[in-house]
Short mmCIF file of C-alpha atoms and ligand atoms in Angstrom, two decimals:
data_model
loop_
_atom_site.label_atom_id
_atom_site.label_comp_id
_atom_site.label_asym_id
_atom_site.label_seq_id
_atom_site.Cartn_x
_atom_site.Cartn_y
_atom_site.Cartn_z
CA UNK A 1 -50.67 13.55 -48.69
CA UNK A 2 -50.82 14.56 -45.12
CA UNK A 3 -48.89 17.62 -43.86
CA UNK A 4 -46.34 15.62 -41.78
CA UNK A 5 -45.48 13.33 -44.63
CA UNK A 6 -45.40 15.94 -46.97
CA UNK A 7 -43.11 17.78 -44.63
CA UNK A 8 -40.61 14.49 -44.29
CA UNK A 9 -40.34 13.89 -47.67
CA UNK A 10 -39.49 17.51 -48.63
CA UNK A 11 -37.11 17.39 -45.89
CA UNK A 12 -35.62 14.42 -47.68
CA UNK A 13 -35.43 16.08 -50.90
CA UNK A 14 -33.54 18.79 -49.54
CA UNK A 15 -30.78 16.42 -48.39
CA UNK A 16 -31.54 15.65 -44.97
CA UNK A 17 -30.86 12.05 -44.06
CA UNK A 18 -33.52 11.96 -41.06
CA UNK A 19 -36.35 13.32 -40.05
CA UNK A 20 -38.76 12.95 -37.11
CA UNK A 21 -41.08 15.02 -35.09
CA UNK A 22 -41.48 15.69 -31.45
CA UNK A 23 -43.86 17.75 -29.45
CA UNK A 24 -42.78 20.99 -27.88
CA UNK A 25 -43.18 19.56 -24.45
CA UNK A 26 -40.22 20.13 -21.74
CA UNK A 27 -37.41 17.00 -22.50
CA UNK A 28 -38.33 13.71 -20.15
CA UNK A 29 -37.35 14.17 -16.67
CA UNK A 30 -34.82 12.00 -16.66
CA UNK A 31 -33.08 14.02 -19.14
CA UNK A 32 -33.82 16.96 -17.14
CA UNK A 33 -31.97 15.23 -14.58
CA UNK A 34 -28.93 14.00 -16.37
CA UNK A 35 -28.19 17.78 -17.82
CA UNK A 36 -29.15 19.53 -13.73
CA UNK A 37 -26.38 17.00 -12.39
CA UNK A 38 -23.93 17.67 -15.24
CA UNK A 39 -24.10 21.00 -14.88
CA UNK A 40 -24.14 21.28 -10.94
CA UNK A 41 -21.17 18.98 -11.30
CA UNK A 42 -17.77 20.48 -12.21
CA UNK A 43 -18.06 18.48 -15.31
CA UNK A 44 -19.05 21.29 -17.82
CA UNK A 45 -15.76 22.71 -17.41
CA UNK A 46 -15.41 26.50 -18.29
CA UNK A 47 -18.54 26.67 -20.68
CA UNK A 48 -20.26 28.79 -18.76
CA UNK A 49 -23.12 29.17 -21.62
CA UNK A 50 -24.24 25.74 -20.83
CA UNK A 51 -25.04 27.26 -17.43
CA UNK A 52 -27.15 29.57 -18.70
CA UNK A 53 -30.77 29.77 -20.03
CA UNK A 54 -31.52 26.35 -18.18
CA UNK A 55 -35.39 26.67 -18.55
CA UNK A 56 -35.10 27.12 -22.58
CA UNK A 57 -32.42 24.37 -22.84
CA UNK A 58 -34.77 21.71 -21.36
CA UNK A 59 -37.95 23.46 -22.81
CA UNK A 60 -38.49 24.02 -26.73
CA UNK A 61 -41.54 26.07 -25.80
CA UNK A 62 -39.53 28.81 -23.88
CA UNK A 63 -37.70 29.57 -27.10
CA UNK A 64 -41.00 29.94 -29.38
CA UNK A 65 -44.06 31.65 -28.18
CA UNK A 66 -47.14 29.01 -28.58
CA UNK A 67 -44.91 26.29 -29.86
CA UNK A 68 -46.52 23.12 -31.06
CA UNK A 69 -43.82 21.14 -32.56
CA UNK A 70 -40.44 20.10 -32.98
CA UNK A 71 -39.02 18.80 -36.39
CA UNK A 72 -35.93 17.27 -35.77
CA UNK A 73 -33.25 16.60 -38.28
CA UNK A 74 -30.13 14.89 -39.07
CA UNK A 75 -27.46 15.07 -42.03
CA UNK A 76 -25.12 12.08 -41.87
CA UNK A 77 -21.48 13.83 -41.82
CA UNK A 78 -19.22 10.44 -42.36
CA UNK A 79 -16.25 11.64 -44.77
CA UNK A 80 -14.86 9.85 -47.46
CA UNK A 81 -11.89 7.23 -46.26
CA UNK A 82 -8.76 9.69 -46.24
CA UNK A 83 -5.92 8.27 -47.89
CA UNK A 84 -2.42 8.22 -46.06
CA UNK A 85 0.81 8.52 -47.36
CA UNK A 86 2.93 6.27 -44.95
CA UNK A 87 6.18 7.76 -46.80
CA UNK A 88 5.22 11.33 -46.12
CA UNK A 89 7.90 12.85 -43.65
CA UNK A 90 5.45 15.69 -43.35
CA UNK A 91 4.21 15.91 -39.24
CA UNK A 92 0.40 16.10 -39.76
CA UNK A 93 -2.60 16.84 -37.16
CA UNK A 94 -6.04 15.17 -37.09
CA UNK A 95 -8.96 17.16 -37.39
CA UNK A 96 -12.21 15.56 -36.43
CA UNK A 97 -14.31 14.86 -39.21
CA UNK A 98 -17.18 17.07 -38.46
CA UNK A 99 -14.76 19.97 -39.24
CA UNK A 100 -13.48 19.02 -42.56
CA UNK A 101 -16.75 19.85 -44.11
CA UNK A 102 -17.79 23.73 -44.56
CA UNK A 103 -19.30 25.21 -41.57
CA UNK A 104 -22.30 22.76 -40.77
CA UNK A 105 -24.33 25.39 -38.60
CA UNK A 106 -24.16 27.47 -41.94
CA UNK A 107 -25.09 24.68 -44.34
CA UNK A 108 -27.82 23.05 -42.21
CA UNK A 109 -29.51 26.40 -41.33
CA UNK A 110 -29.68 27.15 -45.18
CA UNK A 111 -31.47 23.87 -46.07
CA UNK A 112 -33.91 24.23 -42.68
CA UNK A 113 -34.84 27.86 -44.17
CA UNK A 114 -36.03 26.25 -47.43
CA UNK A 115 -37.74 23.43 -45.15
CA UNK A 116 -39.80 26.38 -43.61
CA UNK A 117 -40.64 28.08 -47.17
CA UNK A 118 -41.96 25.35 -47.75
CA UNK A 119 -44.19 25.06 -45.04
CA UNK A 120 -45.17 28.24 -45.27
CA UNK A 121 -46.48 27.17 -49.04
CA UNK A 122 -48.40 24.77 -47.19
CA UNK A 123 -50.08 26.52 -44.42
CA UNK A 124 -49.80 30.39 -44.99
CA UNK A 125 -47.72 33.21 -43.82
CA UNK A 126 -49.00 33.03 -40.35
CA UNK A 127 -46.65 30.35 -39.38
CA UNK A 128 -44.26 31.04 -36.46
CA UNK A 129 -41.02 29.38 -36.28
CA UNK A 130 -37.35 29.20 -34.77
CA UNK A 131 -34.35 27.39 -36.59
CA UNK A 132 -31.88 25.76 -34.61
CA UNK A 133 -28.29 24.46 -35.53
CA UNK A 134 -26.48 24.54 -31.83
CA UNK A 135 -27.37 27.99 -31.84
CA UNK A 136 -29.75 28.08 -29.39
CA UNK A 137 -29.95 26.92 -25.72
CA UNK A 138 -31.97 23.28 -26.52
CA UNK A 139 -31.01 19.66 -25.52
CA UNK A 140 -30.62 18.94 -29.02
CA UNK A 141 -29.87 15.05 -28.78
CA UNK A 142 -32.78 14.66 -26.36
CA UNK A 143 -35.14 15.93 -28.61
CA UNK A 144 -34.05 14.10 -31.50
CA UNK A 145 -34.17 10.90 -29.48
CA UNK A 146 -37.66 11.63 -28.97
CA UNK A 147 -38.34 12.36 -32.53
CA UNK A 148 -37.27 8.55 -32.88
CA UNK A 149 -33.87 9.56 -35.14
CA UNK A 150 -31.98 7.65 -32.74
CA UNK A 151 -30.97 6.41 -29.12
CA UNK A 152 -28.31 8.35 -27.04
CA UNK A 153 -25.28 6.37 -26.79
CA UNK A 154 -22.81 6.17 -23.72
CA UNK A 155 -20.70 7.81 -26.08
CA UNK A 156 -23.40 10.75 -25.35
CA UNK A 157 -23.87 10.51 -28.95
CA UNK A 158 -27.27 10.32 -31.10
CA UNK A 159 -27.12 6.90 -32.72
CA UNK A 160 -29.15 5.91 -35.79
CA UNK A 161 -28.95 2.35 -35.88
CA UNK A 162 -28.83 2.54 -40.10
CA UNK A 163 -26.55 5.61 -40.18
CA UNK A 164 -24.30 5.41 -37.02
CA UNK A 165 -23.44 8.66 -34.91
CA UNK A 166 -21.84 11.27 -37.06
CA UNK A 167 -24.84 13.01 -37.91
CA UNK A 168 -25.38 16.93 -37.41
CA UNK A 169 -28.48 17.63 -35.56
CA UNK A 170 -31.13 20.59 -36.14
CA UNK A 171 -34.41 21.45 -35.85
CA UNK A 172 -37.57 23.33 -36.57
CA UNK A 173 -39.67 24.57 -33.67
CA UNK A 174 -43.03 26.09 -34.74
CA UNK A 175 -46.56 26.85 -33.76
CA UNK A 176 -48.10 24.16 -36.45
CA UNK A 177 -49.56 21.26 -34.48
CA UNK A 178 -47.97 18.15 -36.07
CA UNK A 179 -48.18 14.09 -35.38
CA UNK A 180 -45.46 12.82 -33.28
CA UNK A 181 -42.96 10.00 -34.21
CA UNK A 182 -42.04 7.25 -31.76
CA UNK A 183 -38.46 7.19 -29.98
CA UNK A 184 -36.67 3.95 -31.04
CA UNK A 185 -35.82 1.23 -28.56
CA UNK A 186 -32.13 0.53 -29.18
CA UNK A 187 -29.91 0.87 -26.41
CA UNK A 188 -26.26 0.12 -25.96
CA UNK A 189 -25.95 -3.34 -23.97
CA UNK A 190 -22.79 -4.65 -22.57
CA UNK A 191 -20.47 -3.04 -24.09
CA UNK A 192 -17.55 0.18 -23.31
CA UNK A 193 -15.83 0.50 -26.32
CA UNK A 194 -16.29 4.02 -26.42
CA UNK A 195 -15.32 4.41 -23.06
CA UNK A 196 -12.07 2.40 -23.53
CA UNK A 197 -11.36 4.12 -26.36
CA UNK A 198 -11.20 7.47 -25.17
CA UNK A 199 -7.59 8.38 -24.59
CA UNK A 200 -8.14 10.77 -21.37
CA UNK A 201 -11.26 8.83 -19.54
CA UNK A 202 -13.36 11.66 -20.09
CA UNK A 203 -16.37 9.03 -20.62
CA UNK A 204 -16.78 7.01 -17.68
CA UNK A 205 -18.44 3.55 -17.22
CA UNK A 206 -21.05 4.79 -15.41
CA UNK A 207 -22.19 6.97 -18.42
CA UNK A 208 -20.72 9.87 -16.89
CA UNK A 209 -18.93 12.63 -19.29
CA UNK A 210 -16.28 15.28 -17.82
CA UNK A 211 -15.93 17.78 -20.58
CA UNK A 212 -12.83 19.19 -18.92
CA UNK A 213 -10.92 16.05 -19.78
CA UNK A 214 -12.15 16.10 -23.31
CA UNK A 215 -10.00 16.55 -26.52
CA UNK A 216 -12.76 18.10 -28.10
CA UNK A 217 -13.50 20.07 -25.04
CA UNK A 218 -9.58 21.14 -25.01
CA UNK A 219 -8.61 21.41 -28.31
CA UNK A 220 -12.33 23.35 -29.59
CA UNK A 221 -13.31 25.27 -26.63
CA UNK A 222 -10.59 25.58 -23.98
CA UNK A 223 -8.60 29.02 -23.67
CA UNK A 224 -5.36 29.49 -22.00
CA UNK A 225 -2.72 26.45 -21.33
CA UNK A 226 -3.82 22.87 -21.35
CA UNK A 227 -2.36 21.50 -18.28
CA UNK A 228 0.32 18.96 -19.38
CA UNK A 229 -0.90 15.56 -18.21
CA UNK A 230 -4.17 16.01 -20.56
CA UNK A 231 -1.81 17.68 -23.29
CA UNK A 232 0.23 14.45 -23.45
CA UNK A 233 -3.04 12.31 -24.29
CA UNK A 234 -4.10 14.67 -27.06
CA UNK A 235 -1.65 12.79 -29.25
CA UNK A 236 -1.89 14.33 -32.81
CA UNK A 237 -5.11 15.26 -32.80
CA UNK A 238 -5.38 19.24 -33.69
CA UNK A 239 -8.98 19.88 -33.64
CA UNK A 240 -11.58 17.55 -32.17
CA UNK A 241 -11.94 14.15 -31.42
CA UNK A 242 -13.76 11.06 -32.93
CA UNK A 243 -12.37 8.32 -31.29
CA UNK A 244 -15.75 7.50 -28.67
CA UNK A 245 -17.90 7.67 -32.13
CA UNK A 246 -15.32 5.68 -34.38
CA UNK A 247 -15.00 2.44 -31.44
CA UNK A 248 -18.75 2.19 -31.39
CA UNK A 249 -20.06 -0.67 -33.31
CA UNK A 250 -22.89 1.59 -34.51
CA UNK A 251 -20.08 3.39 -36.71
CA UNK A 252 -18.73 0.88 -38.68
CA UNK A 253 -19.54 0.26 -42.09
CA UNK A 254 -21.74 3.17 -42.07
CA UNK A 255 -22.62 4.97 -45.12
CA UNK A 256 -20.62 8.16 -45.88
CA UNK A 257 -22.32 11.66 -46.36
CA UNK A 258 -24.21 11.52 -49.57
CA UNK A 259 -25.00 15.38 -50.06
CA UNK A 260 -23.04 16.49 -52.64
CA UNK A 261 -24.18 20.03 -52.10
CA UNK A 262 -22.20 19.85 -48.10
CA UNK A 263 -19.05 21.21 -49.33
CA UNK A 264 -16.19 18.75 -48.29
CA UNK A 265 -12.18 19.59 -48.01
CA UNK A 266 -9.67 16.67 -48.34
CA UNK A 267 -6.88 19.19 -47.31
CA UNK A 268 -8.39 19.64 -44.02
CA UNK A 269 -8.53 16.13 -43.09
CA UNK A 270 -4.64 16.32 -42.07
CA UNK A 271 -2.75 19.63 -41.51
CA UNK A 272 0.87 20.04 -41.61
CA UNK A 273 1.65 21.22 -38.17
CA UNK A 274 4.82 22.98 -38.85
CA UNK A 275 2.85 25.24 -41.35
CA UNK A 276 0.52 26.09 -39.28
CA UNK A 277 3.22 27.47 -36.99
CA UNK A 278 4.17 29.82 -39.80
CA UNK A 279 0.57 31.03 -40.64
CA UNK A 280 -0.19 34.60 -40.31
CA UNK A 281 -3.53 36.00 -39.53
CA UNK A 282 -4.27 36.47 -43.11
CA UNK A 283 -3.12 33.11 -44.09
CA UNK A 284 -5.62 31.52 -41.69
CA UNK A 285 -8.32 33.52 -42.79
CA UNK A 286 -7.76 32.28 -46.43
CA UNK A 287 -7.16 28.69 -45.58
CA UNK A 288 -9.97 28.15 -42.75
CA UNK A 289 -12.91 30.63 -44.21
CA UNK A 290 -16.10 29.16 -43.98
CA UNK A 291 -14.89 26.15 -41.66
CA UNK A 292 -15.91 25.17 -38.14
CA UNK A 293 -11.91 25.68 -37.75
CA UNK A 294 -12.32 29.32 -38.12
CA UNK A 295 -13.73 29.95 -34.91
CA UNK A 296 -10.87 28.44 -32.88
CA UNK A 297 -8.59 31.63 -33.85
CA UNK A 298 -5.11 31.36 -35.15
CA UNK A 299 -3.82 31.74 -31.25
CA UNK A 300 -5.58 28.43 -30.21
CA UNK A 301 -4.90 26.51 -33.50
CA UNK A 302 -1.10 27.35 -32.84
CA UNK A 303 -1.39 26.07 -29.49
CA UNK A 304 -2.78 23.10 -30.38
CA UNK A 305 -0.19 22.57 -33.11
CA UNK A 306 2.41 23.00 -30.88
CA UNK A 307 1.09 20.28 -28.52
CA UNK A 308 0.83 17.90 -31.24
CA UNK A 309 4.13 18.76 -32.49
CA UNK A 310 5.47 17.91 -28.70
CA UNK A 311 3.78 14.71 -28.59
CA UNK A 312 4.81 12.96 -32.02
CA UNK A 313 8.29 14.06 -31.88
CA UNK A 314 8.75 12.99 -28.26
C1 B12 B 401 -21.55 21.27 -25.39
C2 B12 B 401 -21.16 20.64 -26.63
C3 B12 B 401 -20.10 19.81 -26.78
C4 B12 B 401 -19.17 19.90 -25.59
C5 B12 B 401 -19.50 19.11 -24.57
C6 B12 B 401 -20.18 17.41 -25.00
C7 B12 B 401 -21.09 16.67 -24.00
N1 B12 B 401 -21.20 15.67 -24.26
O1 B12 B 401 -21.79 17.57 -23.49
C8 B12 B 401 -17.91 19.25 -26.41
C9 B12 B 401 -17.23 20.51 -26.78
C10 B12 B 401 -16.61 18.67 -25.72
C11 B12 B 401 -18.19 18.76 -27.45
C12 B12 B 401 -17.51 17.57 -28.41
C13 B12 B 401 -18.55 16.94 -29.04
N2 B12 B 401 -19.52 17.52 -29.60
CO1 B12 B 401 -20.66 18.63 -29.01
N3 B12 B 401 -22.26 19.85 -28.44
C14 B12 B 401 -22.46 20.63 -27.40
C15 B12 B 401 -23.69 21.21 -27.46
C16 B12 B 401 -23.83 22.48 -27.54
C17 B12 B 401 -24.08 21.11 -26.16
C18 B12 B 401 -24.70 19.57 -25.49
C19 B12 B 401 -25.06 19.43 -24.04
O2 B12 B 401 -26.15 19.87 -23.81
N4 B12 B 401 -24.29 19.00 -23.43
C20 B12 B 401 -24.58 18.60 -21.89
C21 B12 B 401 -24.42 17.03 -21.71
C22 B12 B 401 -25.03 16.68 -20.10
O3 B12 B 401 -25.44 16.96 -22.65
P1 B12 B 401 -25.20 15.51 -23.29
O4 B12 B 401 -23.76 14.45 -23.38
O5 B12 B 401 -25.78 15.74 -24.69
O6 B12 B 401 -26.16 14.52 -22.58
C23 B12 B 401 -27.47 14.60 -22.70
C24 B12 B 401 -27.59 13.07 -23.05
O7 B12 B 401 -26.95 12.52 -23.60
C25 B12 B 401 -28.24 12.31 -21.41
N5 B12 B 401 -27.06 11.82 -20.88
C26 B12 B 401 -26.33 12.30 -19.88
N6 B12 B 401 -25.53 11.57 -19.46
C27 B12 B 401 -26.01 10.57 -19.81
C28 B12 B 401 -25.58 9.25 -19.55
C29 B12 B 401 -25.83 8.12 -20.25
C30 B12 B 401 -25.15 6.48 -20.31
C31 B12 B 401 -26.70 8.18 -21.29
C32 B12 B 401 -27.31 7.40 -22.12
C33 B12 B 401 -27.23 9.71 -21.51
C34 B12 B 401 -26.86 10.73 -20.61
O8 B12 B 401 -29.04 13.79 -20.91
C35 B12 B 401 -28.02 14.77 -21.37
C36 B12 B 401 -29.50 15.82 -21.35
O9 B12 B 401 -30.42 15.36 -22.61
C37 B12 B 401 -24.63 20.33 -28.44
C38 B12 B 401 -25.59 21.05 -29.36
C39 B12 B 401 -26.91 21.33 -28.23
N7 B12 B 401 -27.55 22.44 -28.61
O10 B12 B 401 -27.57 20.37 -27.84
C40 B12 B 401 -23.43 19.91 -29.63
C41 B12 B 401 -23.21 18.51 -29.76
C42 B12 B 401 -23.99 17.73 -29.10
N8 B12 B 401 -22.11 18.24 -30.26
C43 B12 B 401 -21.99 17.58 -31.52
C44 B12 B 401 -21.12 16.95 -31.81
C45 B12 B 401 -20.73 16.66 -33.22
C46 B12 B 401 -19.56 16.71 -31.18
C47 B12 B 401 -18.35 16.19 -31.19
C48 B12 B 401 -18.72 14.46 -32.14
C49 B12 B 401 -17.23 17.07 -32.23
C50 B12 B 401 -16.06 16.21 -32.16
N9 B12 B 401 -15.98 15.39 -33.07
O11 B12 B 401 -14.84 16.81 -31.80
C51 B12 B 401 -17.79 15.80 -29.95
C52 B12 B 401 -18.55 14.39 -29.18
C53 B12 B 401 -17.71 14.50 -27.72
C54 B12 B 401 -18.90 13.78 -27.13
N10 B12 B 401 -18.81 12.14 -26.93
O12 B12 B 401 -20.42 14.03 -26.44
C55 B12 B 401 -23.40 17.04 -31.77
C56 B12 B 401 -24.17 15.59 -31.90
C57 B12 B 401 -24.58 15.11 -32.70
C58 B12 B 401 -25.10 13.80 -32.49
N11 B12 B 401 -24.93 12.96 -33.29
O13 B12 B 401 -24.86 13.28 -31.17
C59 B12 B 401 -24.42 18.39 -31.48
C60 B12 B 401 -25.76 17.85 -30.97
C61 B12 B 401 -24.23 19.49 -32.15
C62 B12 B 401 -25.26 19.41 -33.54
N12 B12 B 401 -26.07 20.17 -33.79
O14 B12 B 401 -24.95 18.65 -34.33
N13 B12 B 401 -19.89 19.05 -27.85
S1 SF4 B 402 -14.25 12.81 -27.97
FE1 SF4 B 402 -12.18 11.98 -27.56
S2 SF4 B 402 -12.01 12.68 -25.28
FE2 SF4 B 402 -13.81 13.28 -26.14
S3 SF4 B 402 -14.82 11.71 -24.72
FE3 SF4 B 402 -14.77 11.28 -26.87
S4 SF4 B 402 -12.96 9.81 -27.00
FE4 SF4 B 402 -13.09 10.98 -24.93
S1 SF4 B 403 -19.22 1.72 -27.76
FE1 SF4 B 403 -20.68 0.40 -27.06
S2 SF4 B 403 -21.43 1.34 -24.69
FE2 SF4 B 403 -20.45 3.20 -26.60
S3 SF4 B 403 -21.99 3.95 -27.67
FE3 SF4 B 403 -21.25 2.26 -28.82
S4 SF4 B 403 -22.74 0.72 -28.03
FE4 SF4 B 403 -22.82 2.03 -26.60
#
């Protein structure tokens, strides 16, 4: 069996849903321009880490000497359908789907390390590699699109026509030369459902994205107070936002996550907002240990809970 085929089969056996290969050359010029344009506008808000390491972000070869290929992988994170109790008087906050699982950075890195171990059994210890899951400055969507995992939609998500866009991305950059895959042809045509669904107008009809207005940015990344005109649009979204993803026709009727090892916490789908306000640091650590929400910290979680409570009781 050919090397690339063996690697792809192994990736699927390990529990990835998507795998494709691209070379380690810089991302395409059009993507470089879009990224540079976004960074030079005020649309990157206060994510200063996005402004550093531009040369690496656009070029995987700057992250690993003599890099030849990038294996791009995806894991479907569409959660099971949450059962709601319409009679419950508990005031709850919605947690974005991705954060209802164990921290995907940790889970995916574990699988990627197993893939690299397999690569080493095939090609030997001389392999040089770098594993990335949102952990290195790298334009992950642009590379995944070039490796044929999907196309980039107007909602800015990497969308796979068979699985939708609730797909986590990760990469193995290595000095192993491998045959590359082709990008897919699908595009967004005559549709603005994601734009219309965005509660804060962070997404624009021309495809521009103002992170400073995005609920995901405001509830997860933003430090300090949230401006009242944006806070009132947050509704009861206590952590992240899925509106532009769920509005997309490419997300309707997509299969759920089938990786049984990827721990899902049903109790994290909806959280009791009043109870959040009572949490001590110790309770917070116990309740959210190993989740993406742990990174937020209790202070900002309480800030978000207060906003959600004000929105649903006003
Ligand atoms: C910074 C960041 C954020 C920021 C800013 C989001 C953003 N759109 O830039 C915030 C905190 C808001 C955020 C939110 C979310 N994020 Co985020 N985020 C990132 C991160 C670290 C960098 C993204 C980036 O480079 N932004 C800069 C902008 C310019 O890039 P971009 O939007 O991806 O645009 C690229 C292309 O889309 C294209 N482009 C630019 N403009 C336009 C316009 C049109 C019309 C088109 C077609 C293309 C296009 O050019 C750009 C360069 O390649 C990546 C991990 C990584 N290292 O890549 C994860 C990542 C993008 N996030 C991810 C996820 C899951 C989310 C959320 C769904 C989480 C949630 N539910 O709350 C939301 C989705 C919001 C959205 N619609 O983008 C996943 C996305 C997986 C996927 N299938 O696409 C990633 C890849 C993490 C991962 N490893 O899985 N995120
Ligand atoms: S995540 Fe929510 S707020 Fe951000 S662009 Fe999408 S719909 Fe708009
Ligand atoms: S909702 Fe429509 S415009 Fe937005 S990403 Fe999906 S297909 Fe594209």
